[in-house]
Short mmCIF file of C-alpha atoms and ligand atoms in Angstrom, two decimals:
data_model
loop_
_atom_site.label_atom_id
_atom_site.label_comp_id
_atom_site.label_asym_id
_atom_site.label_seq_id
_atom_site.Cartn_x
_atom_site.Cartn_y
_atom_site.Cartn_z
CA UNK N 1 -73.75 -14.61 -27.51
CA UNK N 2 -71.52 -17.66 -26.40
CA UNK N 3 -72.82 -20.94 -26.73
CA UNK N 4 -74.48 -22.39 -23.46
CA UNK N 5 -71.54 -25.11 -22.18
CA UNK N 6 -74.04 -25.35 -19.06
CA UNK N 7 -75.51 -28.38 -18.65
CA UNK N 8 -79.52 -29.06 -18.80
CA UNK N 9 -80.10 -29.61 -14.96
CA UNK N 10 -78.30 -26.21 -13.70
CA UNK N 11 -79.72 -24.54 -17.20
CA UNK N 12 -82.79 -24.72 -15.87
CA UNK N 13 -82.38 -24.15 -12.38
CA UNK N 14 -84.57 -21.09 -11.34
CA UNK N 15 -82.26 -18.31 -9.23
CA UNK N 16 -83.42 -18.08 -5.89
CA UNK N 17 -85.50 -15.12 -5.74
CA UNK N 18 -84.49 -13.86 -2.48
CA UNK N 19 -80.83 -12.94 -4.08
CA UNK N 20 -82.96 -11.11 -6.67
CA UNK N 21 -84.27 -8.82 -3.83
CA UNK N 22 -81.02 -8.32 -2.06
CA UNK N 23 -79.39 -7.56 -4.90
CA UNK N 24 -82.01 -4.52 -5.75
CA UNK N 25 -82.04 -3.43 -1.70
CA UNK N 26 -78.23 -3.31 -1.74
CA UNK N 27 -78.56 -0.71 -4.63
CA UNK N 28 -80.65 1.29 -2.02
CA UNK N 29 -79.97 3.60 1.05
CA UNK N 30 -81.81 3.35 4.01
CA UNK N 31 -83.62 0.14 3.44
CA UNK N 32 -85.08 -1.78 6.61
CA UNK N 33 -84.35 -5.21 5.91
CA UNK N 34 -86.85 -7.94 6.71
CA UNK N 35 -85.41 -10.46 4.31
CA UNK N 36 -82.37 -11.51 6.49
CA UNK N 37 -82.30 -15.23 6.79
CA UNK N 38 -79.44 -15.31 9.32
CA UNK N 39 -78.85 -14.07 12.79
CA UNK N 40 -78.14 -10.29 13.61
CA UNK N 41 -76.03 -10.88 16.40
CA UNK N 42 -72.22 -12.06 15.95
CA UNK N 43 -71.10 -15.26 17.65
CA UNK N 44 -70.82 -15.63 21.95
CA UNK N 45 -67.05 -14.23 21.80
CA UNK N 46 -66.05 -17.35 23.98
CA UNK N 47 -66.39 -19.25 20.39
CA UNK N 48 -65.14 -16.37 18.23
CA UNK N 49 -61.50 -16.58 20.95
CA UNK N 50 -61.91 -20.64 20.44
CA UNK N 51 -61.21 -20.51 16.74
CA UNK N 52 -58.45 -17.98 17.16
CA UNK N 53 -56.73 -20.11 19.48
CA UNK N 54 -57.08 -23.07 17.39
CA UNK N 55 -54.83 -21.45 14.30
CA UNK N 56 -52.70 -19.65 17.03
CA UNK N 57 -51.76 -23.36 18.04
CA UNK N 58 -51.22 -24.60 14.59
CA UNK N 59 -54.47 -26.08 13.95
CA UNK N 60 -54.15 -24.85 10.07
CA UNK N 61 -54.29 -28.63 8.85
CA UNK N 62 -56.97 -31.02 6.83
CA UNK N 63 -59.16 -32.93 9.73
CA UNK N 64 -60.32 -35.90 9.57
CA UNK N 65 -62.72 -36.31 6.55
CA UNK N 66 -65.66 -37.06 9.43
CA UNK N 67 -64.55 -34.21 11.38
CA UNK N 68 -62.70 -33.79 14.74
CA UNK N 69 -63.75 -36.67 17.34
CA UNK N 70 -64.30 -34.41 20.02
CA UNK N 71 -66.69 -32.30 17.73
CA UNK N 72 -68.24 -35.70 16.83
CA UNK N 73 -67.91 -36.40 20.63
CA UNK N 74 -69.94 -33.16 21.54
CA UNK N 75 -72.64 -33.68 18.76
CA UNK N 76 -73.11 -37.27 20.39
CA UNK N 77 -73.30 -35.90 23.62
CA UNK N 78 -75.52 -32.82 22.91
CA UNK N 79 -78.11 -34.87 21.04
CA UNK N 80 -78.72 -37.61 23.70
CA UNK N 81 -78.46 -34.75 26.14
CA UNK N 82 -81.28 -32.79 24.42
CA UNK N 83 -83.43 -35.69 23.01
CA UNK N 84 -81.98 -38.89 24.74
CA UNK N 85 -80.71 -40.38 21.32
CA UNK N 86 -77.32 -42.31 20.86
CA UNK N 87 -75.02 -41.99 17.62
CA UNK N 88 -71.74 -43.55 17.42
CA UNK N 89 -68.80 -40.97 17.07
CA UNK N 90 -66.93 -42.77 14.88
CA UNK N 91 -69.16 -43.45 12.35
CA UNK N 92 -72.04 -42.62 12.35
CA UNK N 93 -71.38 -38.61 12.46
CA UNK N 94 -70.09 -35.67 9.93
CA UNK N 95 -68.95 -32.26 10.14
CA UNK N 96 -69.72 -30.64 7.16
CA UNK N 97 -69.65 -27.31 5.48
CA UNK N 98 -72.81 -25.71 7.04
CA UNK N 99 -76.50 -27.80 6.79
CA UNK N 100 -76.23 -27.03 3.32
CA UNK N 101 -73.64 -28.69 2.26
CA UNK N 102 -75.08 -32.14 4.35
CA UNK N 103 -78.58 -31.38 2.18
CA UNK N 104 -76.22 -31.95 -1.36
CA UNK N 105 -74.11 -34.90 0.49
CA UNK N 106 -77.47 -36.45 1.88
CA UNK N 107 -79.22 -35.63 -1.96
CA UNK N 108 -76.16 -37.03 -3.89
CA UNK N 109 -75.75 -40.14 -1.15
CA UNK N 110 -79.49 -41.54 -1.89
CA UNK N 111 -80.58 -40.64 -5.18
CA UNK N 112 -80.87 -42.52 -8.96
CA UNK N 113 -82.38 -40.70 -11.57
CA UNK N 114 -85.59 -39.79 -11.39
CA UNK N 115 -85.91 -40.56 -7.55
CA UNK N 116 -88.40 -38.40 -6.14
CA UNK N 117 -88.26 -36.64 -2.71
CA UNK N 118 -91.67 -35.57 -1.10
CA UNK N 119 -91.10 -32.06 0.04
CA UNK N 120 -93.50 -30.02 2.49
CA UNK N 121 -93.45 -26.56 1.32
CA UNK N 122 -93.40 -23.96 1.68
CA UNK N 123 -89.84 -24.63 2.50
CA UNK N 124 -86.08 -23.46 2.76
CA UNK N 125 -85.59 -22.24 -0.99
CA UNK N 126 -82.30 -24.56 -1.31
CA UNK N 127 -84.23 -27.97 -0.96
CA UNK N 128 -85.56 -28.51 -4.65
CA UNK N 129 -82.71 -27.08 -6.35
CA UNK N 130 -80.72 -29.63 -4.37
CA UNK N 131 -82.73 -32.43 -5.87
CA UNK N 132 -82.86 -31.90 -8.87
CA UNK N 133 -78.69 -31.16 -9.20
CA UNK N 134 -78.47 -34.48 -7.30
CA UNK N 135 -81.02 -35.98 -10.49
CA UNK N 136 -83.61 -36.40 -8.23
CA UNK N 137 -87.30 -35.49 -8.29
CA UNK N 138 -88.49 -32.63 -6.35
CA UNK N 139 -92.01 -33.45 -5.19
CA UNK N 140 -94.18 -30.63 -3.49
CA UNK N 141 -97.14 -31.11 -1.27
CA UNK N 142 -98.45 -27.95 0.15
CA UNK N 143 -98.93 -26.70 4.09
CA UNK N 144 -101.32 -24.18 4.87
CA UNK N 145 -102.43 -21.28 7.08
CA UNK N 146 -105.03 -23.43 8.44
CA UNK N 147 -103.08 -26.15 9.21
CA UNK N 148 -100.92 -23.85 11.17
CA UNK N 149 -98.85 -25.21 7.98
CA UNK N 150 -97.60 -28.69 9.23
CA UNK N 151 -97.54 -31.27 6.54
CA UNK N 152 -100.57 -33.47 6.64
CA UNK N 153 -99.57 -37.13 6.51
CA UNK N 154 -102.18 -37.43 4.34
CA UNK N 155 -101.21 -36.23 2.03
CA UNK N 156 -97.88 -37.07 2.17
CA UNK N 157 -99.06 -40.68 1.64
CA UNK N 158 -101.05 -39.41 -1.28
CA UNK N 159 -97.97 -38.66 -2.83
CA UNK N 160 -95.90 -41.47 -2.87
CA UNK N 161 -95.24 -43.93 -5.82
CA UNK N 162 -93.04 -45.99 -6.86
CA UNK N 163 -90.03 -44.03 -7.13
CA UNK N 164 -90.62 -41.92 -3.71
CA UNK N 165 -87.16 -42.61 -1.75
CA UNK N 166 -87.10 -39.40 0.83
CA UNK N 167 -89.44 -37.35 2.83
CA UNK N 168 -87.85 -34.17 3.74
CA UNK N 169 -89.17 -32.33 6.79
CA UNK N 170 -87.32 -28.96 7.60
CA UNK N 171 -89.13 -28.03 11.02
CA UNK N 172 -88.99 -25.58 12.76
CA UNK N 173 -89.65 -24.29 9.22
CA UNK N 174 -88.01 -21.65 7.43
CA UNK N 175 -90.41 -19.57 5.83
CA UNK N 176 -93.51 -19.98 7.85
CA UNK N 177 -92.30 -20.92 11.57
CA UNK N 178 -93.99 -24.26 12.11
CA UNK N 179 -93.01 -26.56 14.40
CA UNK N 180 -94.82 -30.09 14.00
CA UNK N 181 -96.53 -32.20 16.70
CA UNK N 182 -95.47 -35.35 17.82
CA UNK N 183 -98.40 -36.85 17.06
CA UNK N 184 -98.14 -35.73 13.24
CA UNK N 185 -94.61 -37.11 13.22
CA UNK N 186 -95.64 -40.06 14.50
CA UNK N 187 -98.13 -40.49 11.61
CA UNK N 188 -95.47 -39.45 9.27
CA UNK N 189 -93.03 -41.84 11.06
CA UNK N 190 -95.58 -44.72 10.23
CA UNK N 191 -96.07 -44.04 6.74
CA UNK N 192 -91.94 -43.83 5.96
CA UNK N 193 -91.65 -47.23 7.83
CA UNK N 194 -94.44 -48.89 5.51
CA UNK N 195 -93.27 -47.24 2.39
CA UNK N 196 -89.90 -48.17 3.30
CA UNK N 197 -88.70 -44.33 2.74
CA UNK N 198 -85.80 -42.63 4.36
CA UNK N 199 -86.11 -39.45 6.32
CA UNK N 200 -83.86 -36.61 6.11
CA UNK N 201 -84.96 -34.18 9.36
CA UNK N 202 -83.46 -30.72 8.89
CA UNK N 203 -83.63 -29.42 12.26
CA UNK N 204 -81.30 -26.28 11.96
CA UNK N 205 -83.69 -24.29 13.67
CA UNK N 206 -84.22 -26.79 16.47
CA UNK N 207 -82.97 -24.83 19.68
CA UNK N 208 -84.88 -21.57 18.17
CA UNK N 209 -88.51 -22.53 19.30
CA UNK N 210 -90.94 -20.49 21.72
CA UNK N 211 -93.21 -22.28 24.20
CA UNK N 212 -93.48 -24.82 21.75
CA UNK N 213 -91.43 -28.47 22.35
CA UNK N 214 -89.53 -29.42 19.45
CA UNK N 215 -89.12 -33.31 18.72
CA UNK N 216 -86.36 -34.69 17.43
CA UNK N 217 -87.58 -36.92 14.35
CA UNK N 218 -84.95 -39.73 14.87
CA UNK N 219 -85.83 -39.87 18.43
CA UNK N 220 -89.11 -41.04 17.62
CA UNK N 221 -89.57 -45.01 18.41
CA UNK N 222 -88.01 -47.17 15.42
CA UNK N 223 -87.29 -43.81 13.24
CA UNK N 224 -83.47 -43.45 13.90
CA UNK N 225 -82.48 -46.05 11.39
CA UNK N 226 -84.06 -44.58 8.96
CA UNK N 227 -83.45 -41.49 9.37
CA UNK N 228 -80.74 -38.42 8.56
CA UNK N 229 -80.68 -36.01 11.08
CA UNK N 230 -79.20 -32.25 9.76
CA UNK N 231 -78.43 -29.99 12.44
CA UNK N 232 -76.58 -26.85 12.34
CA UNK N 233 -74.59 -24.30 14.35
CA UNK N 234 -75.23 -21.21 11.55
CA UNK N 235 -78.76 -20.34 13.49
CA UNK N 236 -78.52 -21.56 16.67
CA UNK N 237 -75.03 -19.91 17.81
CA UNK N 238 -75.48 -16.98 15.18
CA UNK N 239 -72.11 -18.84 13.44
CA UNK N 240 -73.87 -18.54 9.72
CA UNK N 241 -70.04 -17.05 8.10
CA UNK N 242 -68.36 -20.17 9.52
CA UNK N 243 -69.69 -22.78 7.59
CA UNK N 244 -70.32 -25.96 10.05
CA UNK N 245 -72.86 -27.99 10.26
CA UNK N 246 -73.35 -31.96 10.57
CA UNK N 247 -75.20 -34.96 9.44
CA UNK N 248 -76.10 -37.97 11.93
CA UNK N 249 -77.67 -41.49 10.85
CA UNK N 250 -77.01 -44.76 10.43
CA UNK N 251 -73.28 -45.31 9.96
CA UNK N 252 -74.14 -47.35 6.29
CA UNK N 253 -75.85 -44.12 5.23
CA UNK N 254 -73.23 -42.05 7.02
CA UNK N 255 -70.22 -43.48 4.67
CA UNK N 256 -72.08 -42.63 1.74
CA UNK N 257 -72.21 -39.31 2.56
CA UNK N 258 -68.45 -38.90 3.75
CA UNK N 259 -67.28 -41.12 0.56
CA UNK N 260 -68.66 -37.65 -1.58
CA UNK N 261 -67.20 -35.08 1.18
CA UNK N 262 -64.11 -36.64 0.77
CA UNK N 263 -63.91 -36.23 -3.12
CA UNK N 264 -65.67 -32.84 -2.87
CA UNK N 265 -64.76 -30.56 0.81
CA UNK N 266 -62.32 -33.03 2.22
CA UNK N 267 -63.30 -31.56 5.60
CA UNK N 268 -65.16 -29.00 6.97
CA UNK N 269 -63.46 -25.79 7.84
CA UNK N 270 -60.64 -26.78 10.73
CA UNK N 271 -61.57 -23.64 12.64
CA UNK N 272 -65.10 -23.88 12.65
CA UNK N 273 -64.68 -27.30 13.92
CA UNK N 274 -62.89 -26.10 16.91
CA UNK N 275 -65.29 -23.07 17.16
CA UNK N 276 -68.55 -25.29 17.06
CA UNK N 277 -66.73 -27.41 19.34
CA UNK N 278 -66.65 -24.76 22.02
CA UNK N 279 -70.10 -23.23 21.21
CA UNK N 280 -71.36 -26.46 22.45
CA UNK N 281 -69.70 -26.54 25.36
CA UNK N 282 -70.14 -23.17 26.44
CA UNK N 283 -73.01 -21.52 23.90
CA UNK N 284 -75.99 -22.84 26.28
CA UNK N 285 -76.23 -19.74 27.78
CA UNK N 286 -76.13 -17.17 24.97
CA UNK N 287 -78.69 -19.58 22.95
CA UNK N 288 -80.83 -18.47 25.81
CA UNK N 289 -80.50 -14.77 25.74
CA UNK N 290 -80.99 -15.18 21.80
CA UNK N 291 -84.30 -16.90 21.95
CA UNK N 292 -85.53 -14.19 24.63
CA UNK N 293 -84.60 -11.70 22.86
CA UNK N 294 -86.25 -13.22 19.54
CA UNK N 295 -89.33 -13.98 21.28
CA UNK N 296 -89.46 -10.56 22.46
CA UNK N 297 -89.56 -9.39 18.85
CA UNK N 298 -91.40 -12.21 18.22
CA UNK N 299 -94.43 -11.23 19.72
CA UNK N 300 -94.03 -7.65 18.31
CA UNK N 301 -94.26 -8.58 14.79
CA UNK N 302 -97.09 -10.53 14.78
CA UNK N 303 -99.42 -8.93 16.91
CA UNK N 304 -97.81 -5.76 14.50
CA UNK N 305 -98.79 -7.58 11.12
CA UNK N 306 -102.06 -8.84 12.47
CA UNK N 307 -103.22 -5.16 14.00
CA UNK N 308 -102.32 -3.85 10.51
CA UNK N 309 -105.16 -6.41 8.79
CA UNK N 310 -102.64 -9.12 7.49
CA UNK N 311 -103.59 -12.09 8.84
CA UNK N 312 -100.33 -13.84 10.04
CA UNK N 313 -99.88 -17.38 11.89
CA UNK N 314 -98.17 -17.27 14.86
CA UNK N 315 -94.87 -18.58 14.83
CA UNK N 316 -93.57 -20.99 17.25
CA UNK N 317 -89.84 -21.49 15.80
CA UNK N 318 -86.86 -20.70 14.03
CA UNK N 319 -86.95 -16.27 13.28
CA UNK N 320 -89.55 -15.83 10.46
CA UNK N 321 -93.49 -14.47 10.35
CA UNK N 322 -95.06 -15.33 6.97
CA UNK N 323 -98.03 -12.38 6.34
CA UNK N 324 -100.58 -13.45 4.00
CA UNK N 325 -101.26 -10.41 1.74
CA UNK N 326 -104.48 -12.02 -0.30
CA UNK N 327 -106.34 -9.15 1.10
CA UNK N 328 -104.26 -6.52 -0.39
CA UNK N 329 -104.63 -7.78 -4.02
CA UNK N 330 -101.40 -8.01 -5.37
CA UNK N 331 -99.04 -10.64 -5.70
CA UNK N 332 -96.50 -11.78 -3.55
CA UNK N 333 -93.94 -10.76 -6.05
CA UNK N 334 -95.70 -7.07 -5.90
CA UNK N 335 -95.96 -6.67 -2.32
CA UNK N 336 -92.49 -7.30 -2.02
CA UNK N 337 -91.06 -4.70 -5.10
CA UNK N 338 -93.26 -2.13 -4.01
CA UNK N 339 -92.73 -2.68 -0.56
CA UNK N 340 -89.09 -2.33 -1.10
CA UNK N 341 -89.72 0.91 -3.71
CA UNK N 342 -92.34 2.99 -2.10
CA UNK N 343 -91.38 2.53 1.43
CA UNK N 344 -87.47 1.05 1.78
CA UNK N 345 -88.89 -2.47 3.37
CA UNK N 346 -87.89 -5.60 2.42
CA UNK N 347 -89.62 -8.87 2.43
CA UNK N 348 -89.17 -11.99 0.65
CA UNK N 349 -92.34 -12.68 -2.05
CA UNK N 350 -93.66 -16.31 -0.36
CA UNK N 351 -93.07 -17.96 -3.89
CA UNK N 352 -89.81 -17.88 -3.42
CA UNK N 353 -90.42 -20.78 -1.02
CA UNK N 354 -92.63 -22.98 -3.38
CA UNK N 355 -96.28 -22.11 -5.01
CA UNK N 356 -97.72 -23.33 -1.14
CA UNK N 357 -96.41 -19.79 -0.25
CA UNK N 358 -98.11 -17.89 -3.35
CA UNK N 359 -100.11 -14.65 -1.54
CA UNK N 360 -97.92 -14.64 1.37
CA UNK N 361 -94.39 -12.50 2.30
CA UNK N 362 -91.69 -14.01 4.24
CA UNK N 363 -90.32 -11.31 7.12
CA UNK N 364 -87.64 -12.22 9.17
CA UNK N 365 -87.48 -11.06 12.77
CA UNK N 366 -83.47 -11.11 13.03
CA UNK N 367 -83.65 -7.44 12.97
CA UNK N 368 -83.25 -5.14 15.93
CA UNK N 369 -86.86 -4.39 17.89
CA UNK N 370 -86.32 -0.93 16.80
CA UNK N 371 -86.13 -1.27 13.35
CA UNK N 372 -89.18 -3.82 13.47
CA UNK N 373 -91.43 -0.83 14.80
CA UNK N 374 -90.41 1.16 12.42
CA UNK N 375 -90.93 -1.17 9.51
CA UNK N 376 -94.25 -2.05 10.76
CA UNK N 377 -94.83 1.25 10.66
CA UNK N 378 -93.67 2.17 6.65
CA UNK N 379 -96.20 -1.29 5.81
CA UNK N 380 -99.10 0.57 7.81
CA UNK N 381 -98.79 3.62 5.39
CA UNK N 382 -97.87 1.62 2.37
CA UNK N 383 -100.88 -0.45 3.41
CA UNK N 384 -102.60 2.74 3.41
CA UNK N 385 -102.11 3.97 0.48
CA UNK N 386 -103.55 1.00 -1.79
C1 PLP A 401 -84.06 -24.63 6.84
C2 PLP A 401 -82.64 -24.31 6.52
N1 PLP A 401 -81.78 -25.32 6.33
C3 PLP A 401 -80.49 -25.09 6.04
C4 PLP A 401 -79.99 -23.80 5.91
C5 PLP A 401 -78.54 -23.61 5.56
O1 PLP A 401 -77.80 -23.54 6.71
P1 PLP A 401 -76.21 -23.56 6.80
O2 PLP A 401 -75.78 -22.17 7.11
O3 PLP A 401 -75.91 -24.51 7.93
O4 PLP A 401 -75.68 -24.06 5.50
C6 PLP A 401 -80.86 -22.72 6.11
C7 PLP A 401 -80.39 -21.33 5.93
O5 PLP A 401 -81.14 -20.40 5.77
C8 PLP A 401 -82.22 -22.98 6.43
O6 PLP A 401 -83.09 -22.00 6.64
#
């Protein structure tokens, strides 16, 4: 066995466990997947024909390292559009290789050592990891079913000390569908300004939300200077494969981030700037037809799980139902491998997402109608059968 060159930190990350379950279901034939975190259409072919054009006129170049200005342009526009808040072009936006890539520039930006990061969970499974590679503290408070799982400021307050410099709120939430009331961000709002603790607001899944308004944490009165806004075109526009995303703030905090891009991407990919470029301009409509279509699945799957005796919170954003499956008496972990054996399902095991989702399975609802009734179906006689 070779010696272990890899450092502590990434030693003793823990792999995601959603790869682990893709990786067995791609062994398999036949397998209805509910583990998809991405969109199953492609991207509105008026963006797809924008990025060709852009390398058919030469647009094969670096950027700059903040991105296009007319991408920066649009992103300004769009936001104030959508929740009446101004950032400056210039400075105080960044393209940047997908949301994920602004979580490790936002991460790296703000933390020292041992700086801890209060984290809602269950959450995206990227956000700890991302922490603790930037030396930072993950810090979990927990969201539950009966709390239609919205962080309780509560609690968050409960959990700072001394060395709290971030909350991070990723709503609409990835696993469980939350979206969080004003009023509770608000309350959260008032407890970062007396702290003194910066925001990051992942909002990837903001234009993905069902009857339900979304608010814009930066928006909020007094909360845009402390605040980094991460918003996304991979969800949204179904543009996951081209890797764009941004960052908005304050342009102090901005420059930290783009002083790391620089040294690490350079810039984000030239096409996909020119693609996410036209998806703003002209994506309004198929955003539209997405999110009807979603909904209509929506409702399927959750009246589906619920009929079937898993008691399941409705979800008002982003693509995801998240089943608990206490009642069945397995684990998550289980559920999901026998779920996947027995009847060609997947699922993601909730733990995946943080202990908060321990008893629960993530499904995700980016899956043809048609394939949802039939997977509801295969968990009815798998249910059946315990
Ligand atoms: C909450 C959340 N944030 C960020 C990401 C990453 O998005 P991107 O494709 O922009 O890197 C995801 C992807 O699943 C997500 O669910």
């Amino acid at each position: 066995m070779p010696k272990n060159y890899l450092s502590q930190k990434v030693s003793g990350l823990r792999p995601s466990g959603i790869r682990k379950f893709f990786d067995i279901a791609a062994t398999m034939e036949d397998v209805i997947s509910l583990g998809i975190g991405e969109p199953d259409f492609t991207t509105p072919q008026p963006v797809i024909d924008a990025g060709i054009r852009s390398l058919q006129s030469g647009e094969t170049h670096y950027t700059s390292n903040h991105g296009i200005l007319p991408l920066r342009q649009a992103i300004s526009e769009h936001l104030e559009k959508l929740y009446g808040i101004q950032y400056n072009p210039v400075d105080e936006i960044i393209a940047t290789v997908g949301v994920s890539e602004a979580l490790y520039l936002t991460f790296t930006a703000l933390l020292d050592p041992g700086d801890e990061v209060i984290i809602p969970t269950p959450c995206f499974v990227s956000y700890q990891a991302e922490v603790i590679l930037a030396g930072g503290k993950p810090v979990e408070i927990y969201t539950t079913m009966e709390d239609d799982f919205e962080p309780n400021p509560d609690v968050i307050e409960k959990a700072i000390t001394p060395k709290t410099k971030a909350i991070l709120l990723g709503y609409p939430n990835n696993p469980t569908g939350a979206v969080v009331s004003r009023e509770k961000l608000e309350a959260i709002g008032k407890i970062a300004e007396k702290h003194d603790i910066v925001v990051i607001s992942d909002e990837i899944y903001d234009r993905l939300v069902y009857g339900h308004e979304h608010v814009c944490f930066p928006a909020l009165p007094g909360m845009q200077d402390r605040t980094i806004l991460l918003g996304g075109f991979s969800k949204d526009y179904a543009m996951t494969g081209w890797r764009i995303g941004f960052a908005a703030g304050p342009a102090s905090l901005i420059n930290g981030l783009v002083r790391i891009h620089q040294y690490s991407v350079m810039s984000a990919p030239t096409i996909s700037q020119y693609a996410a470029l036209e998806a703003l301009k002209v994506g309004e409509p198929y955003v539209q037809d997405m999110l009807s279509e979603y909904d209509r699945r929506r409702k399927l799957i959750h009246q589906g799980l619920n009929d079937l005796g898993l008691p399941t919170f409705e979800p008002h954003g982003a693509f995801y139902v998240f089943p608990s499956i206490h009642n069945t008496g397995l684990s998550d972990a289980e559920f999901a491998e026998r779920l996947l054996m027995e009847e060609r399902v997947a699922v993601v095991p909730g733990s995946s997402f943080g202990d908060a989702g321990l008893g629960f399975v993530r499904c995700s609802y980016a899956t043809s109608h048609e394939k949802i009734e039939q997977a509801l179906e295969k968990i009815g006689h798998f249910l059946k059968q315990l």
